CSV table of C-alpha atoms in Angstrom, one decimal:
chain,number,residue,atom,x,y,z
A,1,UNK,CA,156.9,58.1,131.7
A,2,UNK,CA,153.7,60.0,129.5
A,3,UNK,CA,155.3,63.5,128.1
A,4,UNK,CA,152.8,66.0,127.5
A,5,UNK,CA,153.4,68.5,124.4
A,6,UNK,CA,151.6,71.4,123.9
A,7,UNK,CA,151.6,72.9,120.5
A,8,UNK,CA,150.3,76.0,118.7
A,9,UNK,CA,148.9,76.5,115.2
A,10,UNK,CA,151.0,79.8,114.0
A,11,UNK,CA,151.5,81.7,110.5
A,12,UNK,CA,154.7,80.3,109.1
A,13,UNK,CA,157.5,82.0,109.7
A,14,UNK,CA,158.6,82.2,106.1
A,15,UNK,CA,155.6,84.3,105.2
A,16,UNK,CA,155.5,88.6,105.5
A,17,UNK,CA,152.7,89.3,108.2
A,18,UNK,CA,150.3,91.7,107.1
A,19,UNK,CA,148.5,94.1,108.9
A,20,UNK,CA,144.2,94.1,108.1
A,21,UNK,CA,143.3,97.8,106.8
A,22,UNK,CA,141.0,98.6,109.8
A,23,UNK,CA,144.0,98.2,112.0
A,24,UNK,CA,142.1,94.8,114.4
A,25,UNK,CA,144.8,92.4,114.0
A,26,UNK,CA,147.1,90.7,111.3
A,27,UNK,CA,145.5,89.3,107.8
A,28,UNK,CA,145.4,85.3,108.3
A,29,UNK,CA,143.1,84.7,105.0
A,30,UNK,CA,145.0,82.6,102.5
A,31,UNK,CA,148.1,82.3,104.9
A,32,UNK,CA,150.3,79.6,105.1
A,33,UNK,CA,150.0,78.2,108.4
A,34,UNK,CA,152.3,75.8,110.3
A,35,UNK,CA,153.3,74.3,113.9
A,36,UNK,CA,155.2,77.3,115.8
A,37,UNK,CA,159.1,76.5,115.4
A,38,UNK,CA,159.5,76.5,119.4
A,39,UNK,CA,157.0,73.9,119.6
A,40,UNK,CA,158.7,71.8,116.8
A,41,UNK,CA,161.6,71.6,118.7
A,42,UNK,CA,159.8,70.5,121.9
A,43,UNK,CA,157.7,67.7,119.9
A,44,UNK,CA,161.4,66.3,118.5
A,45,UNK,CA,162.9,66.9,122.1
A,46,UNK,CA,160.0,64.6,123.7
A,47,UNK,CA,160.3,61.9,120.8
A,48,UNK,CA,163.9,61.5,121.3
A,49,UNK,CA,163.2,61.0,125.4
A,50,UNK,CA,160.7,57.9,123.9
A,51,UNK,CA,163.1,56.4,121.7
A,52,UNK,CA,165.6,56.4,124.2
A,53,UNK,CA,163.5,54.7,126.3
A,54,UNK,CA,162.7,57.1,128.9
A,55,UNK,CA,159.0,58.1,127.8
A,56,UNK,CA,156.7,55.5,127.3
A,57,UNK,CA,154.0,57.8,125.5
A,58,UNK,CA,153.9,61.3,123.9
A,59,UNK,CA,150.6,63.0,123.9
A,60,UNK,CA,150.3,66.5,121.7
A,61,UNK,CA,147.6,68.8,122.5
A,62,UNK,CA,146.8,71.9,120.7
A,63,UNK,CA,143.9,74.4,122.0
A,64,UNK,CA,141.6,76.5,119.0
A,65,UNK,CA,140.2,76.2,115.9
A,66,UNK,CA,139.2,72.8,114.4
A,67,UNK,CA,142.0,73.3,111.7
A,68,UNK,CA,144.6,72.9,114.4
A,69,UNK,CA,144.0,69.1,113.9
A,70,UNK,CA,146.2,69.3,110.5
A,71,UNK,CA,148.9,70.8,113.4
A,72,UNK,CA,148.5,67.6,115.7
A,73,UNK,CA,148.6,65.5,112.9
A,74,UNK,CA,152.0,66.8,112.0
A,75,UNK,CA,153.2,66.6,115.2
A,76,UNK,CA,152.1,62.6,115.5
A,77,UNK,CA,153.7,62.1,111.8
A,78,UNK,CA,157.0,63.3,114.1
A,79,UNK,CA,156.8,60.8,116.1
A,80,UNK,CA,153.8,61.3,119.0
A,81,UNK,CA,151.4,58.6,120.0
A,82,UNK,CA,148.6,60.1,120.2
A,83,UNK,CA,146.6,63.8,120.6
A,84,UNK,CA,144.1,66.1,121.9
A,85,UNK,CA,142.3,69.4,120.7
A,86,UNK,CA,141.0,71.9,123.1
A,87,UNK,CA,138.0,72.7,120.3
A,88,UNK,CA,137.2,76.9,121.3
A,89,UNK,CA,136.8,79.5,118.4
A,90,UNK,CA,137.9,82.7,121.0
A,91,UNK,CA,140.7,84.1,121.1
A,92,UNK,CA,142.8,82.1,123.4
A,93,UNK,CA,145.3,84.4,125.5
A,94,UNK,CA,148.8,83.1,127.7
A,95,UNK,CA,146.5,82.6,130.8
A,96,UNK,CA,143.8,80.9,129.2
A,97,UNK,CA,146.2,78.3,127.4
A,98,UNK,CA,147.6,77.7,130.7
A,99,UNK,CA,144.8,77.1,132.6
A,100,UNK,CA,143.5,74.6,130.0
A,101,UNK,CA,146.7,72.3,129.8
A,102,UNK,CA,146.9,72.6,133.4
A,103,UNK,CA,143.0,70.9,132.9
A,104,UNK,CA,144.4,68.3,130.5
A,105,UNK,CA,147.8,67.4,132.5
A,106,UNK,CA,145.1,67.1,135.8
A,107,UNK,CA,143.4,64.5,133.4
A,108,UNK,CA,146.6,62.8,131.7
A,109,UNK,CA,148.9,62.6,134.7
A,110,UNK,CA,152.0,63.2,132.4
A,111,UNK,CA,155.1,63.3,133.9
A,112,UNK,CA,156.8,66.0,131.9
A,113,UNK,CA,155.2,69.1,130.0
A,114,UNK,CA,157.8,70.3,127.1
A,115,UNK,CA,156.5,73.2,125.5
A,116,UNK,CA,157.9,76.0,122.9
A,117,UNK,CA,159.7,78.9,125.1
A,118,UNK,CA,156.9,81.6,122.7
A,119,UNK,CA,154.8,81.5,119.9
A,120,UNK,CA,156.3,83.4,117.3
A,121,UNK,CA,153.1,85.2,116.8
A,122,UNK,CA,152.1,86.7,120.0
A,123,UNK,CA,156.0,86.5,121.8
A,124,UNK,CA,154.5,86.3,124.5
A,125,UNK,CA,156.9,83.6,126.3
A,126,UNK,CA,154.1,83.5,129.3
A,127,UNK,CA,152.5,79.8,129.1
A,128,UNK,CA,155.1,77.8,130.0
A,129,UNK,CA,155.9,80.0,133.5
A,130,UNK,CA,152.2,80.1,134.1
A,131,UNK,CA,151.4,76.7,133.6
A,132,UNK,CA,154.2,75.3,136.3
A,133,UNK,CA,152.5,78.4,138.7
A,134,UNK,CA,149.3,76.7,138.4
A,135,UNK,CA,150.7,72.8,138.6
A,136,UNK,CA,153.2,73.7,141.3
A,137,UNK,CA,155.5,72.0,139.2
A,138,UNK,CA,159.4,72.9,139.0
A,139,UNK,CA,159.8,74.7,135.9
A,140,UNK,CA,162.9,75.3,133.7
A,141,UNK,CA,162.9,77.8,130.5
A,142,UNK,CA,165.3,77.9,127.7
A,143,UNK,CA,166.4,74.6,127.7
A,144,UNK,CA,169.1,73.8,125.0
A,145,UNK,CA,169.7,70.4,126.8
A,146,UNK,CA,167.5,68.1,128.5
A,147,UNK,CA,168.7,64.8,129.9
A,148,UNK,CA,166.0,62.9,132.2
A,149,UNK,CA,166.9,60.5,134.7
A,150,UNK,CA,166.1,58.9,138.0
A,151,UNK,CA,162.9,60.8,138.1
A,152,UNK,CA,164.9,63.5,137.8
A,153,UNK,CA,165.3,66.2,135.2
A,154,UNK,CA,168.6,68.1,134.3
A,155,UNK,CA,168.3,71.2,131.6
A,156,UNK,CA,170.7,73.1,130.7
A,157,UNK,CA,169.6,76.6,130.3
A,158,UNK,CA,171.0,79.9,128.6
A,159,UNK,CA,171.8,82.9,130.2
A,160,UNK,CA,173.4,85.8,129.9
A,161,UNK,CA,176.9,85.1,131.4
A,162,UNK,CA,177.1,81.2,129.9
A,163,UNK,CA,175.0,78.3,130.8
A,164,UNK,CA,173.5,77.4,133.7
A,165,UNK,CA,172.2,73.7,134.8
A,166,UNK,CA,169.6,73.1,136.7
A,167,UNK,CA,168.1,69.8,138.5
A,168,UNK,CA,164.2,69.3,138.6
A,169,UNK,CA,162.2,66.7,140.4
A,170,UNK,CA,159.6,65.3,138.1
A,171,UNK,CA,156.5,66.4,137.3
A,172,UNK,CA,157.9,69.2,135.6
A,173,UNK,CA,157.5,71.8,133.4
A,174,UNK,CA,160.6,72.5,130.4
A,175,UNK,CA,160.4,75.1,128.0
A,176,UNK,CA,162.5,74.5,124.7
A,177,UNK,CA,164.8,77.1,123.3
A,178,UNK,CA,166.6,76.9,119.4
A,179,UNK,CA,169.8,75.3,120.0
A,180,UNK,CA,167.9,71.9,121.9
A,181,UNK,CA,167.7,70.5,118.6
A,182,UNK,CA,167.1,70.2,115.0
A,183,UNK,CA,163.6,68.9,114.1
A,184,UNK,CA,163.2,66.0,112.0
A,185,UNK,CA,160.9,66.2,108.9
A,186,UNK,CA,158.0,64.2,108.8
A,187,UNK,CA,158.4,61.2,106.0
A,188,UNK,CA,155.2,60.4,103.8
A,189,UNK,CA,155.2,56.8,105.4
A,190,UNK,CA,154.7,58.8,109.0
A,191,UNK,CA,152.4,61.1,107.3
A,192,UNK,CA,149.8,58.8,106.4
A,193,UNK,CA,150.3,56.7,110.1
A,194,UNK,CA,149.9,59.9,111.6
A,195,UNK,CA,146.1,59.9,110.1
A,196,UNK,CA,145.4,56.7,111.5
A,197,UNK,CA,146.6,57.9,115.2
A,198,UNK,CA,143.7,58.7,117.6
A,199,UNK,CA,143.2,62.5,118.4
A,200,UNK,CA,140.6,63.5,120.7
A,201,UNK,CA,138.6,66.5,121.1
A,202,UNK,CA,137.5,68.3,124.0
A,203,UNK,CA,135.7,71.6,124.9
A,204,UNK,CA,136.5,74.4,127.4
A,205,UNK,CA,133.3,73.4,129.3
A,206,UNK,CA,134.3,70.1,129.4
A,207,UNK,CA,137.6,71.0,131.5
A,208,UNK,CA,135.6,73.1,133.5
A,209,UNK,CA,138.0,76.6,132.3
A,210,UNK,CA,136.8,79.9,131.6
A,211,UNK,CA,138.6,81.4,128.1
A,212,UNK,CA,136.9,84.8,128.3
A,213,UNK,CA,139.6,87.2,126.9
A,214,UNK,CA,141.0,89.4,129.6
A,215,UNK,CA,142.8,92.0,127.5
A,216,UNK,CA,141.5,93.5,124.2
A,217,UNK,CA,143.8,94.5,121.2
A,218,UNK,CA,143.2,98.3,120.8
A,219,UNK,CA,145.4,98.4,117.3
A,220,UNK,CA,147.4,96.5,115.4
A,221,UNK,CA,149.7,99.1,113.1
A,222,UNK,CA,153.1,98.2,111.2
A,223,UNK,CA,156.4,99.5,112.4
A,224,UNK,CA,157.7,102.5,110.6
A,225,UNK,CA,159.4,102.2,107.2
A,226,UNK,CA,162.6,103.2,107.9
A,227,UNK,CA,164.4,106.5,106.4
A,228,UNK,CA,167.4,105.9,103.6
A,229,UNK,CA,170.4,106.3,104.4
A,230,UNK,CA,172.9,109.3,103.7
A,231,UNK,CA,176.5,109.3,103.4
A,232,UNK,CA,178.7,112.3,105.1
A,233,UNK,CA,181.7,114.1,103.9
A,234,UNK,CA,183.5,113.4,107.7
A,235,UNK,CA,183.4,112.6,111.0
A,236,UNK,CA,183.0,116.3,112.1
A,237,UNK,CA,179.6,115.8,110.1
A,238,UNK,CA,178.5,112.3,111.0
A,239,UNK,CA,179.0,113.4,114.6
A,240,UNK,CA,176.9,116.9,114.1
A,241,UNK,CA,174.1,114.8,112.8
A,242,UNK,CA,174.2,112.2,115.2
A,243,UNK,CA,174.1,115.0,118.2
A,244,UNK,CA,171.4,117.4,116.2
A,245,UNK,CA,169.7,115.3,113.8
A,246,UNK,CA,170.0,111.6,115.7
A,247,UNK,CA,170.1,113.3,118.9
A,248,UNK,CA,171.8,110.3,119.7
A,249,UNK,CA,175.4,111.0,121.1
């Protein structure tokens, strides 16, 4: 069974996003930047399945700039055989992404697509969903167990009154949520196989998909700072404020 992985090159999620002064977007010059966490967890989720012995290859793909090789490369020093760059330089939106893996699982035949649920720069959470819409694959999102057998898949999803399990025929689409694992860190023995792994690069024009943006950032502005806070003599005067002040209660 081939498992398919997409990843994404984000800012690290240790580091304080910054906002550029004219207001067009967040400051990426001299950030740290790393394989989104959602992602992470789907690359570990689709090495386990292979040393199980349920996949027989796991493919990583990764559409944008050339420097999203160094995020590939991390994700084979995990544990994935091989991997493919979607080489564009514009600015690649939920649709777009989709419509370009769904060009590379056309090509690949995987059997299983295990993406990140969101990037945690965009939040988006629209890839995965759009993706199985354009396959017309069964789709399952928030996975914090996956168990594949028979050509069957069985995730367990979160929801809001428990969990709920679900049962999808394969080809299918699973998008990975915190609690599916705990990613394994890449040893320096991995890291240097990782560079001998082949990766292979591809154009839009090649898959025959069109990237043009279809929405355009107006402004990107910081949230408000928020006010200090004031201690009160009393309930009578915690509740005045929160009626006239808070306008709250």
């Amino acid at each position: 069974m081939k498992v398919l992985v997409p990843v994404k090159r984000v800012m690290d999620y240790n580091v304080k996003a910054r906002v550029k002064s004219d207001g067009s977007g967040i400051d990426l010059a001299n950030v740290k930047m790393s394989m989104n966490p959602f992602d992470e967890i789907a690359v570990e989720e689709a090495v386990r399945l292979k040393e199980a012995g349920v996949a027989t290859e796991v493919i990583a793909v990764s559409c944008g700039l050339a420097n999203c090789q160094e995020t590939l490369r991390t994700a084979m020093a995990i544990g994935a055989d091989r991997a493919i760059l979607v080489d564009t330089d514009v600015e690649l939106q939920p649709l777009a992404v989709a419509k370009l893996l769904k060009a590379v699982a056309d090509k690949e035949a995987p059997q299983l697509i295990i993406l990140g649920k969101q990037a945690i720069d965009d939040d988006a959470n629209q890839t995965g969903q759009m993706l199985a819409a354009l396959l017309g694959w069964p789709q399952a999102t928030f996975a914090s167990k996956v168990v594949v057998a028979d050509g069957k898949a069985t995730v367990t999803r979160e929801v809001d009154g428990g969990l709920e399990t679900l049962a999808l025929s394969l080809p299918a689409v699973v998008t990975t949520d915190l609690r599916l694992n705990e990613p394994r860190y890449a040893t320096l023995p991995n890291i240097m196989k990782a560079k001998k792994k082949p990766m292979d690069t591809l154009k839009p024009a090649d898959l025959g998909v069109d990237v043009a943006p279809r929405l355009a950032t107006v402004k990107v502005s910081e949230p408000p700072k928020r006010s200090a806070g004031i201690k009160v003599a009393d309930v009578a005067q915690l509740i005045a404020k929160l009626k006239n002040e808070a306008k709250v209660i």
